Every structure is written in structure tokens, then in C-alpha cells.
Coordinates of C-alpha atoms in Angstrom, one line a residue:
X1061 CA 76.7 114.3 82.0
X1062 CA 79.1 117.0 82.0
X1063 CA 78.4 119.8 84.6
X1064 CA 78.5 123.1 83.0
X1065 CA 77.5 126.2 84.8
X1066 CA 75.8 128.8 82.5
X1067 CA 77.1 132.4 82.1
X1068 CA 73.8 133.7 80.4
X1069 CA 70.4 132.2 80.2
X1070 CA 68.8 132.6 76.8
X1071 CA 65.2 131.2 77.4
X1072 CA 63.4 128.1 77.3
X1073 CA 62.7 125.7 75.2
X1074 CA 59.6 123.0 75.1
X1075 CA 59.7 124.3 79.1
X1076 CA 63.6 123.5 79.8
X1077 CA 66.2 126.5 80.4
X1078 CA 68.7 127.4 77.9
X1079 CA 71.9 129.3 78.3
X1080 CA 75.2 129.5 77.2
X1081 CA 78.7 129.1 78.9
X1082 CA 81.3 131.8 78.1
X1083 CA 83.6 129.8 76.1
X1084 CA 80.3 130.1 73.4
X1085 CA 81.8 133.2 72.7
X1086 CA 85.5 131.7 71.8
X1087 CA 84.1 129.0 69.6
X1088 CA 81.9 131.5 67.9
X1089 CA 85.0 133.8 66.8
X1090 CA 86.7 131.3 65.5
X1091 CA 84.2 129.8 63.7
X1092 CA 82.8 133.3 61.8
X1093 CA 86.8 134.0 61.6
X1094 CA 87.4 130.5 59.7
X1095 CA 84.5 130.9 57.7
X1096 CA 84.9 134.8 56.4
X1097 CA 88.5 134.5 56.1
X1098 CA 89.2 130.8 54.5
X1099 CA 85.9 128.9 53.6
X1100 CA 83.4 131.5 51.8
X1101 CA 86.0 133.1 49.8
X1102 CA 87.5 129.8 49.0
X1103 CA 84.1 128.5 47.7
X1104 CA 82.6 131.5 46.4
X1105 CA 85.5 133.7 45.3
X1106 CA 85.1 137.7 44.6
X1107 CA 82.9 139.2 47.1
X1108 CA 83.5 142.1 49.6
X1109 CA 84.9 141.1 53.0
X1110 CA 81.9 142.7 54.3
X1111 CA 79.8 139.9 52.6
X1112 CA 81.8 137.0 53.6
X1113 CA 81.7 138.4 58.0
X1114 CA 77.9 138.6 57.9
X1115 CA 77.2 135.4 55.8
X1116 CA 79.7 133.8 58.3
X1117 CA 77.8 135.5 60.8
X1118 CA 74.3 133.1 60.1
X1119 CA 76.2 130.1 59.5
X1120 CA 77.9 130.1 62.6
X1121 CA 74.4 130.9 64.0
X1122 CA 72.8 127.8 62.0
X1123 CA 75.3 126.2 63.6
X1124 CA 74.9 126.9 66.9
X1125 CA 71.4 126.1 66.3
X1126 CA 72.1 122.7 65.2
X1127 CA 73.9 122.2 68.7
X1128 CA 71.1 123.2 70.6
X1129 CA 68.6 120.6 68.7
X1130 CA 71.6 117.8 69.1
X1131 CA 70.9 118.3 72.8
X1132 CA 67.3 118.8 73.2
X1133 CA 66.9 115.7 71.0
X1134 CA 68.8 114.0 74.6
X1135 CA 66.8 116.1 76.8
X1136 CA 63.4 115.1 75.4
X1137 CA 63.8 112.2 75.2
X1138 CA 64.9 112.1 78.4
X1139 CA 62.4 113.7 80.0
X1140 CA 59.8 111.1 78.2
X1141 CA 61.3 108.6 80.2
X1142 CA 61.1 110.2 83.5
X1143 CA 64.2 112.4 84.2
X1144 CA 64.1 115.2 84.9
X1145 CA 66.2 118.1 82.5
X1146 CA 67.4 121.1 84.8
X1147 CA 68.7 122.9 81.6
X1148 CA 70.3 122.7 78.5
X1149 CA 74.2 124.7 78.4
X1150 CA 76.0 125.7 75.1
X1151 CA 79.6 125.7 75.4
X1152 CA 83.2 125.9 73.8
X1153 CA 82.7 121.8 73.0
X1154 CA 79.2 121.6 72.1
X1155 CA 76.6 121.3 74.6
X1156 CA 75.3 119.8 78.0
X1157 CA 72.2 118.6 79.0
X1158 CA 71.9 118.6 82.7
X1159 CA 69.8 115.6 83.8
X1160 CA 68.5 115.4 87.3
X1161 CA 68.3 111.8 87.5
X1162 CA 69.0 108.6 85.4
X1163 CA 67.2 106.6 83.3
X1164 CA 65.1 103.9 84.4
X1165 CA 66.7 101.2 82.3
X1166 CA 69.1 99.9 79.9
X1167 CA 66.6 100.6 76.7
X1168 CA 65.8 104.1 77.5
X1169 CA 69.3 104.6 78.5
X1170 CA 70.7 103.9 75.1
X1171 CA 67.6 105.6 73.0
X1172 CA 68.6 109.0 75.1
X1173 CA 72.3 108.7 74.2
X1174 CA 71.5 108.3 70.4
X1175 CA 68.7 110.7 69.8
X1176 CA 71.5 113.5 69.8
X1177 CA 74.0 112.2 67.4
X1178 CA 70.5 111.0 65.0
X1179 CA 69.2 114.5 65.4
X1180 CA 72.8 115.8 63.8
X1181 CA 72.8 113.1 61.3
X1182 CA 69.5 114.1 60.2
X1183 CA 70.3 118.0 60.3
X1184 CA 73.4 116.8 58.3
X1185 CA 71.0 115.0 55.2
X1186 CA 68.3 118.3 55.9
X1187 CA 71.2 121.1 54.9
X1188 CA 72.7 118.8 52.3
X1189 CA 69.3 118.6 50.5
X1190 CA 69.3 122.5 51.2
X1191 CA 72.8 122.5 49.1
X1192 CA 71.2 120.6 46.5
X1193 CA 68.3 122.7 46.1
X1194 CA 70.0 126.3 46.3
X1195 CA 72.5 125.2 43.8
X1196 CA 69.4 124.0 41.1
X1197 CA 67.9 126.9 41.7
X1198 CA 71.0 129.3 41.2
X1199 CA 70.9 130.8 44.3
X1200 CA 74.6 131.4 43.8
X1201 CA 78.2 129.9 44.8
X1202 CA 78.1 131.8 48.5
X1203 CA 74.4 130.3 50.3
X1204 CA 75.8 126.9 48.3
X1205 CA 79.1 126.7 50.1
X1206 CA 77.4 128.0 53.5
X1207 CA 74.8 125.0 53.7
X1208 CA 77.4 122.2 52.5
X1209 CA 79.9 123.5 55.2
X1210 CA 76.9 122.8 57.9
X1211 CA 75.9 119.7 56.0
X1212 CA 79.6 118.5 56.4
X1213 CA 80.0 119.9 59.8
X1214 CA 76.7 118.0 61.1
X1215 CA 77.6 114.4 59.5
X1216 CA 81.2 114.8 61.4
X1217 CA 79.0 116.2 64.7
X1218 CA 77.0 112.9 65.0
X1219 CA 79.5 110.4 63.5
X1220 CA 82.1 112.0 65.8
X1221 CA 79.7 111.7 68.8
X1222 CA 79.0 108.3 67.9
X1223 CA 82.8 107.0 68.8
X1224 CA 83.0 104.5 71.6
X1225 CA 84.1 106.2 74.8
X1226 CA 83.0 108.7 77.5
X1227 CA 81.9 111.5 77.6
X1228 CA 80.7 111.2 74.2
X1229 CA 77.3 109.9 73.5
X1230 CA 78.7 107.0 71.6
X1231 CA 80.4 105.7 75.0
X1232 CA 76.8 106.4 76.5
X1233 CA 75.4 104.1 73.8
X1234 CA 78.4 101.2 75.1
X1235 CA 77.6 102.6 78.7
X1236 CA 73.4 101.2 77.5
X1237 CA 74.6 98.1 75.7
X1238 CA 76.9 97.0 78.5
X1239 CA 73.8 97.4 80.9
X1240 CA 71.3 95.7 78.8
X1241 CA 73.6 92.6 78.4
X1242 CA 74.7 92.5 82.1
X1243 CA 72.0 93.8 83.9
X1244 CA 74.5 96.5 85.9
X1245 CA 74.9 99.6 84.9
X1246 CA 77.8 100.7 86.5
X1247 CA 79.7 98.0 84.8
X1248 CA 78.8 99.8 81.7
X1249 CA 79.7 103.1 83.1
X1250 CA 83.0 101.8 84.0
X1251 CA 83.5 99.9 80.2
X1252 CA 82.2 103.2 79.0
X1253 CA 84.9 105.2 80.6
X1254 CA 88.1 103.2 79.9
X1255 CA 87.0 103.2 76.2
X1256 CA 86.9 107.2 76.7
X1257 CA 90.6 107.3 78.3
X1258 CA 91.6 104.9 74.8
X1259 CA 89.9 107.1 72.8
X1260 CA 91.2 110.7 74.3
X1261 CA 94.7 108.6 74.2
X1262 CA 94.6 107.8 70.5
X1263 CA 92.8 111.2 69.4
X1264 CA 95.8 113.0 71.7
X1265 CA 98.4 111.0 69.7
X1266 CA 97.0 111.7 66.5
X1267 CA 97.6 115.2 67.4
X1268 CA 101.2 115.4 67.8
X1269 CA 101.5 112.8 64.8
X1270 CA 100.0 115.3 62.5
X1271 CA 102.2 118.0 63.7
X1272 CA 105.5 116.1 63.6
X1273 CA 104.6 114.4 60.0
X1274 CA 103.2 117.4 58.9
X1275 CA 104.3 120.1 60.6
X1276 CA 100.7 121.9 61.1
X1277 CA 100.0 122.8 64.3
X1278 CA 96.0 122.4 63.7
X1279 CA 97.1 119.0 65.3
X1280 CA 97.3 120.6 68.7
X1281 CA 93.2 121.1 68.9
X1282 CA 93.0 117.4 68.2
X1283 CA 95.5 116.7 71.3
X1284 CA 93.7 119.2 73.2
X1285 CA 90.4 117.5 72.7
X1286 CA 92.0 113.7 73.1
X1287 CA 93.0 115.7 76.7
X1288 CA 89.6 116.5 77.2
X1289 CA 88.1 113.1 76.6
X1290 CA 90.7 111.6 78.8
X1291 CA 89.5 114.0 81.8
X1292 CA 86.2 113.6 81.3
X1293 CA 86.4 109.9 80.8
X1294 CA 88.2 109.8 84.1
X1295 CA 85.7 111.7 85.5
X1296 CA 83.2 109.1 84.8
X1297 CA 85.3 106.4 86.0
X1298 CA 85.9 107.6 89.0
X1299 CA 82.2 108.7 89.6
X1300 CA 80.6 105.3 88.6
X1301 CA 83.4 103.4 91.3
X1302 CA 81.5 106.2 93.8
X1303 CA 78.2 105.3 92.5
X1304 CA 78.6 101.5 93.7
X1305 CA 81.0 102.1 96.7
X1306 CA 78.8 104.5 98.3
X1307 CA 75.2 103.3 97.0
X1308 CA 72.9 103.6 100.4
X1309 CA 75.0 105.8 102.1
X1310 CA 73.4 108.8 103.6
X1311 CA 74.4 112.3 104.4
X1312 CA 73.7 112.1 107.5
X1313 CA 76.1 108.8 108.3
X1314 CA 79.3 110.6 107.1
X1315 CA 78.7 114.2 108.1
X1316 CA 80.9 115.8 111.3
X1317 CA 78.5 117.0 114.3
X1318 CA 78.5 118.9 116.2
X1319 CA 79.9 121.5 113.7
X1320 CA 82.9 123.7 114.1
X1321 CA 81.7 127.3 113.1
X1322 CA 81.5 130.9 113.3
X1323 CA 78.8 134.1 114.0
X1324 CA 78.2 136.9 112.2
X1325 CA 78.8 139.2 114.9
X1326 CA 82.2 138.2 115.6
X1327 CA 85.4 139.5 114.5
X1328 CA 87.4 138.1 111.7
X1329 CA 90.9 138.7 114.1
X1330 CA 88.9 137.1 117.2
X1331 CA 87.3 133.9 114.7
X1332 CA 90.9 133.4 113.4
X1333 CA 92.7 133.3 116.8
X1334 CA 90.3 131.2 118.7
X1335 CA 88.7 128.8 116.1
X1336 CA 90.6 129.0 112.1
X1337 CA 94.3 128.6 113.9
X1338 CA 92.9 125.1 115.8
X1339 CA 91.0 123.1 113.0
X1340 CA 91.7 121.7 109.6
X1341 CA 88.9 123.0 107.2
X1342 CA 89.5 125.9 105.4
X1343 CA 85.5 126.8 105.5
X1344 CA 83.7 127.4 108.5
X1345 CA 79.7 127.8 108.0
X1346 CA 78.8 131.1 109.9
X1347 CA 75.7 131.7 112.1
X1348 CA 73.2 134.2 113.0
X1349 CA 72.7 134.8 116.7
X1350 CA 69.3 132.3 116.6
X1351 CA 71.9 129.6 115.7
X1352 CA 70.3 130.0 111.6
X1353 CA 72.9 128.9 109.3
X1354 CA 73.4 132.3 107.5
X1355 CA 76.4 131.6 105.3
X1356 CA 79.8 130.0 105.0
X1357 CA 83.5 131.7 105.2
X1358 CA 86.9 130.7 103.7
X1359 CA 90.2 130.6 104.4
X1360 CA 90.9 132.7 101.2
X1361 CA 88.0 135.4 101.9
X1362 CA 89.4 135.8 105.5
X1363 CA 92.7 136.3 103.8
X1364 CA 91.7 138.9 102.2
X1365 CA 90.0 141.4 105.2
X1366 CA 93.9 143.2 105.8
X1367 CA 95.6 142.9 109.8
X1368 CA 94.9 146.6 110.5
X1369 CA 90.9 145.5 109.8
X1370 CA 90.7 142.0 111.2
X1371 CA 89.3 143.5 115.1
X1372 CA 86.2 145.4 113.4
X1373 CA 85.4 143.1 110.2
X1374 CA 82.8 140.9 111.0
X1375 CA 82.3 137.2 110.0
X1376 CA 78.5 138.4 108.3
X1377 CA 80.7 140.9 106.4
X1378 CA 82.6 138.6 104.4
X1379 CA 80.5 135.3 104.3
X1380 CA 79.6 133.9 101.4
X1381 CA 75.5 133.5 101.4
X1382 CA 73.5 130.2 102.0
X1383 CA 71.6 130.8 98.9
X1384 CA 74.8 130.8 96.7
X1385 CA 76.1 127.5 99.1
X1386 CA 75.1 124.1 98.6
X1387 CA 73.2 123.0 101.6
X1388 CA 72.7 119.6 101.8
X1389 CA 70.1 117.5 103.8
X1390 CA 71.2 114.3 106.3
X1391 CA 68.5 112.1 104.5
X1392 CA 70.3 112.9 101.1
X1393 CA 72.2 110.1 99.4
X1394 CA 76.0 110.9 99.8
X1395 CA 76.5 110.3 96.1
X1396 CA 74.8 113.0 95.0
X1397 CA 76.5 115.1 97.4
X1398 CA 80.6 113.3 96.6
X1399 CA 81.6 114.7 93.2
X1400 CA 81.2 118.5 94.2
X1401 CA 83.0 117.8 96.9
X1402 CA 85.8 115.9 95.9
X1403 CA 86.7 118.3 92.6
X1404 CA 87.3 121.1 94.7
X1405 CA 89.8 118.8 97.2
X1406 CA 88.6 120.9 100.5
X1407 CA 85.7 121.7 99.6
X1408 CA 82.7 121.7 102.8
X1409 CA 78.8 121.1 102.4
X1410 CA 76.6 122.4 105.4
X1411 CA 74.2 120.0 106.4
X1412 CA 70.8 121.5 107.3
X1413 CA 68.1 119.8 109.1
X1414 CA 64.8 121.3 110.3
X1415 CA 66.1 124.7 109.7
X1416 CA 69.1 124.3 112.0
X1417 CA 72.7 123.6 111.2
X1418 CA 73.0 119.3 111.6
X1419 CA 76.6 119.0 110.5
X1420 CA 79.2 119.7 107.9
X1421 CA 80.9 117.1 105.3
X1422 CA 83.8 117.7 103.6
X1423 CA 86.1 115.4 101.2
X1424 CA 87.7 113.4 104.1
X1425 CA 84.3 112.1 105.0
X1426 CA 83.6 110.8 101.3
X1427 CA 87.1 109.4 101.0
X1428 CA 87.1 107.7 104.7
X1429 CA 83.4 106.8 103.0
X1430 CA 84.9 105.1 100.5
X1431 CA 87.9 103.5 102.1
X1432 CA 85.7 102.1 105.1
X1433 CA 83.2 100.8 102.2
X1434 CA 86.4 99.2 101.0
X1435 CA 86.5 97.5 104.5
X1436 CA 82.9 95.6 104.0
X1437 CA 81.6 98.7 106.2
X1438 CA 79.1 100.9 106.2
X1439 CA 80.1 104.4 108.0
X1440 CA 77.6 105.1 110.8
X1441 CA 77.4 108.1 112.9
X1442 CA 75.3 106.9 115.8
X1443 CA 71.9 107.7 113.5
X1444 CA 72.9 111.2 112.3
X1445 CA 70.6 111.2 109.9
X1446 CA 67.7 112.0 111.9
X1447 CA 69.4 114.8 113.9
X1448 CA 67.3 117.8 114.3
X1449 CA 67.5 121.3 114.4
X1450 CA 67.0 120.2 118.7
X1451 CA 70.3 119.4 119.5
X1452 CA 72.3 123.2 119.2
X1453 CA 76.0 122.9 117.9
X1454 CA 78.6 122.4 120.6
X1455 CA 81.3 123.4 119.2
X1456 CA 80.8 127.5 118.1
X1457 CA 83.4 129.9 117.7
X1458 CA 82.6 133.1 119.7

């Protein structure tokens, strides 16, 4: 799934992490906005402005709720199958469930990908029966119109998620089928994601439709979402061709060794003039004296330290730390390791092995990984993957 880096953690749930992205914030305004402004006084006319913000104020809560059970409904019964669930992330567009792993086949695959929309669908009939019973009981026109928006809102949620394509769980459930009746599951992922790029198409050409026929320019969230699906189903694409191309490959037999790098104790001016100016990357992972990977350095951050400065900064002074790095190990399967570094185009992963710096890989070596796999070959780096913490880098600039 989606990755989705949280921007506060709110607790945990059944023993699973839960936060919430920052764009949780947008979609809450405009929710409690749309709901104070247009839907409560539509559906319950006459009451003080006051009334309708904090009554759209739990609703958009209820909501939010409802999105958080949508994905722990995936994330259980995920984890009843074996995978591990790193943490559960609210956000602008719903909400990701970070799995550390996959499933273990085709059947639990597809029961994962529909317990989310089934958990909305049954929220959906739970709030509509809530309707039902606040309006026989007289409860008023306001708590009425509150629960039937979030009966409505849930029935579109699942249904919605239910559409064939990637990244929504319906193109999961396609993603399952495809499996189970081929017995490969990255045929599925691929079916999955070309469904997803002729769904965002269609949903993005719905979108201008409605504003051209109609001219309301609500149409432009529906494009914007088509664009979303499209990415993401790209995404997908791209990452289940990686899947296969680069199954068995290693870290450690794509990775660049000995490692160009840097040292705390040296200058920024003195780094940039003897090693920066002569090499390609635009990180450099830095060292400690003992050789200990302490760190990693970038083009940009060096950028930064001004000329007058450069002779006294030091490299340890501007590095980046190892425990906010990725550090990854030669043994580690270079799939796992590809989709990081290919999104950020330059992006370098220090390879760490027995405590010493092994190598570095960067998105060349995934691509040449994937162009040599192209080739009937498997890349091979004279049995890198066992290199040890023994063998010092050669190539360190002082």
C-alpha cells in the first residue's frame, strides 16, 4: 500500500500505531465547513451558527472514526494472516495501512482487501439504522441529518473503494482474483494497476465533463482524484514489473564498494574540492575517525554552509544522522530497498555490514539492475553480499 509518513502519532490500537498525516487537518476543515455552512442548516433549518460548527464538529469526528475502522478492518485481518502492520496513517484521502509484508496467498489476499470496504458498508447500514431510530424517537431534525449524512457518506466510502483499479481496495480484490485464477501474483498486480490508470482516466474526464456541461467547478476534485488514481496506479505498475525483474536479487550484488565518502572532521571547502567536484552522487555517507558510518551529507546541505564558512564547517556539522537514514544490509532483497530509491531519482542507501560501512546503492544500480535483468542476467558483484566490516573503504575523502 500507499506509503504515508505520519505527522503526529495518536496511539494504538489492538497493539498497532495510529497517527495522522497533515493533510488530516485540510480534509477536516472542509468537511466541518461543508457541513455547518451547507448540510445542517439545509436539513435542519433555524438554529444558531454556533450549533451547526460544533454539531459539524462530531460528525466530522464520527467520520474520521469510521476511516480509522475502514482500515483496521485491513490491518487485522492482515495481521491474522501473518503480516505484519507497522501502523495505521489517516490522511487527506482516507487512510493507509502500512503492511510489512504480503500475504501468503491469493485467498487471504482478497479477504484483506475487502474487510475495509465491508467494515464501511456495515458502518453505512449501523448509522442509517441510527437515522431511523433518532428520527422515531424525536430526537430532532439536526442529530437526524448528522447520522444520514454519515450513513450516505459510508455506503459511497465502501462502494467507492470497491471500484476495479489500484490503489483502491477494489483493484486489490482484482489484484486477489487475478492470483487465485493464475497462480502469479504479479500478474494480478499488473491487471490491478492498468485497471487503476482506466479508472483515474475516466474519473479525470468526468471531472472536466461536469465543469464544461455544468459549469461547477466541484468537478475539479473529481479530476484531481482521477490524477491521483492514475499516480498511484502507476506506482503499482511500475513496482510489481520491479517485484519480478528483480526477485532474488540482493543488496549486496548491486551495491558500489568500496564507497566514496567523507569524515566528520573534515572541512566542507576541503570535502568539496577533493572528493564532491570528482564524483556523480549528490550524497556522500560521512564517517567517524573509527571508520563508523556516522551519517550522510548532500549536495543541497553543503550548499547551504556559505563560501566565507566552507574552511571551518565540518562534514559532522551538517550531516544528516544515521538514525534518520535508511541503512540497508547486503543480505537484504533489493526490492525492498528500489522504490525509495527510485522516487527520489538520486537518491543513496548506505549499506552496513557488521557495523562497518559495506557500500552504497543508488538508483543507477537498481536501474542497471533492471536493465541487466532484462539481459537474462543476474548482476553480481564478485560475492558483495558477504563483505564485512574487514575490508576498510578505499576510496575516503580526507
Amino acid at each position: 500500500m500507499v506509503a504515508m509518513r505520519q505527522s503526529a502519532r495518536l496511539g494504538q490500537l489492538a497493539g498497532i500505531p495510529i497517527g495522522v498525516h497533515w493533510s488530516v487537518l485540510v480534509i477536516m476543515l472542509l468537511l466541518v465547513q461543508g457541513l455547518a455552512q451547507l448540510i445542517l442548516p439545509r436539513g435542519a433549518p433555524g438554529h444558531a451558527p454556533a450549533v451547526y460548527w460544533g454539531v459539524a464538529v462530531v460528525v466530522a469526528v464520527l467520520f474520521l472514526t469510521a476511516l480509522l475502522a475502514h482500515e483496521l478492518a485491513h490491518s487485522l485481518v492482515a495481521r491474522h494472516y501473518g503480516v505484519r502492520v507497522r501502523s495505521i496513517t489517516l490522511w487527506l484521502l482516507g487512510g493507509v495501512s502500512q503492511l510489512d509484508g504480503e500475504a501468503p496467498h491469493a485467498r487471504a489476499d482478497l479477504l484483506i482487501a475487502l474487510a475495509g470496504p465491508l467494515v464501511s458498508l456495515a458502518g453505512a447500514g449501523v448509522f442509517a439504522a441510527a437515522t431511523a431510530a433518532a428520527s422515531a424517537s424525536g430526537a430532532g431534525p439536526l442529530p437526524v441529518t448528522g447520522l444520514a449524512w454519515l450513513a450516505v457518506v459510508n455506503a459511497i466510502l465502501g462502494v467507492f473503494n470497491l471500484l476495479p483499479g489500484a490503489p483502491l481496495d477494489g483493484g486489490r480484490v482484482l489484484a486477489a482474483v487475478v492470483w487465485w485464477m493464475r497462480g502469479d501474483r504479479a500478474a494480478g498486480r499488473r491487471a490491478a494497476g492498468r485497471a487503476g490508470m482506466v479508472l483515474g482516466g475516466l474519473l479525470i474526464a468526468a471531472g472536466f465533463a461536469e465543469i464544461l456541461l455544468s459549469g461547477n467547478l466541484s468537478g475539479l476534485w473529481l479530476s484531481a482524484l482521477g490524477w491521483f488514481v492514475v499516480a498511484a496506479a502507476h506506482a503499482e505498475t511500475t513496482d510489481a514489473v520491479l517485484r519480478k525483474t528483480l526477485a532474488g536479487v540482493r543488496v549486496g550484488d548491486v551495491m558500489t564498494t568500496p564507497p566514496t565518502c567523507g569524515y566528520t572532521s573534515e572541512s566542507v571547502g576541503g570535502f568539496v574540492a577533493a572528493v564532491v567536484r570528482h564524483h556523480p552522487h549528490r550524497t556522500f555517507p560521512v564517517l567517524d575517525l573509527d571508520g563508523r558510518l556516522v551519517g550522510l551529507v548532500s549536495l543541497a546541505r553543503l550548499a547551504k554552509v556559505p563560501s566565507a564558512d566552507r574552511g571551518r564547517v565540518r562534514l559532522g556539522d551538517v550531516s544528516t544522522p544515521v538514525d534518520r537514514t535508511g541503512v540497508l544490509d547486503p543480505a537484504d532483497p533489493l526490492i525492498g530497498a528500489a522504490p525509495a530509491l527510485q522516487a527520489g531519482g538520486h537518491r543513496l542507501a548506505p549499506v552496513v555490514s557488521d557495523g562497518r560501512l559495506a557500500g552504497i546503492v543508488t538508483s543507477h544500480d537498481v536501474a542497471r539492475a533492471t536493465e541487466l535483468a532484462g539481459l537474462g542476467v543476474t548482476p553480481d558483484r564478485g560475492g558483495a553480499a558477504t563483505t564485512s566490516g574487514s575490508q576498510a573503504p578505499a576510496d575516503l575523502g580526507r
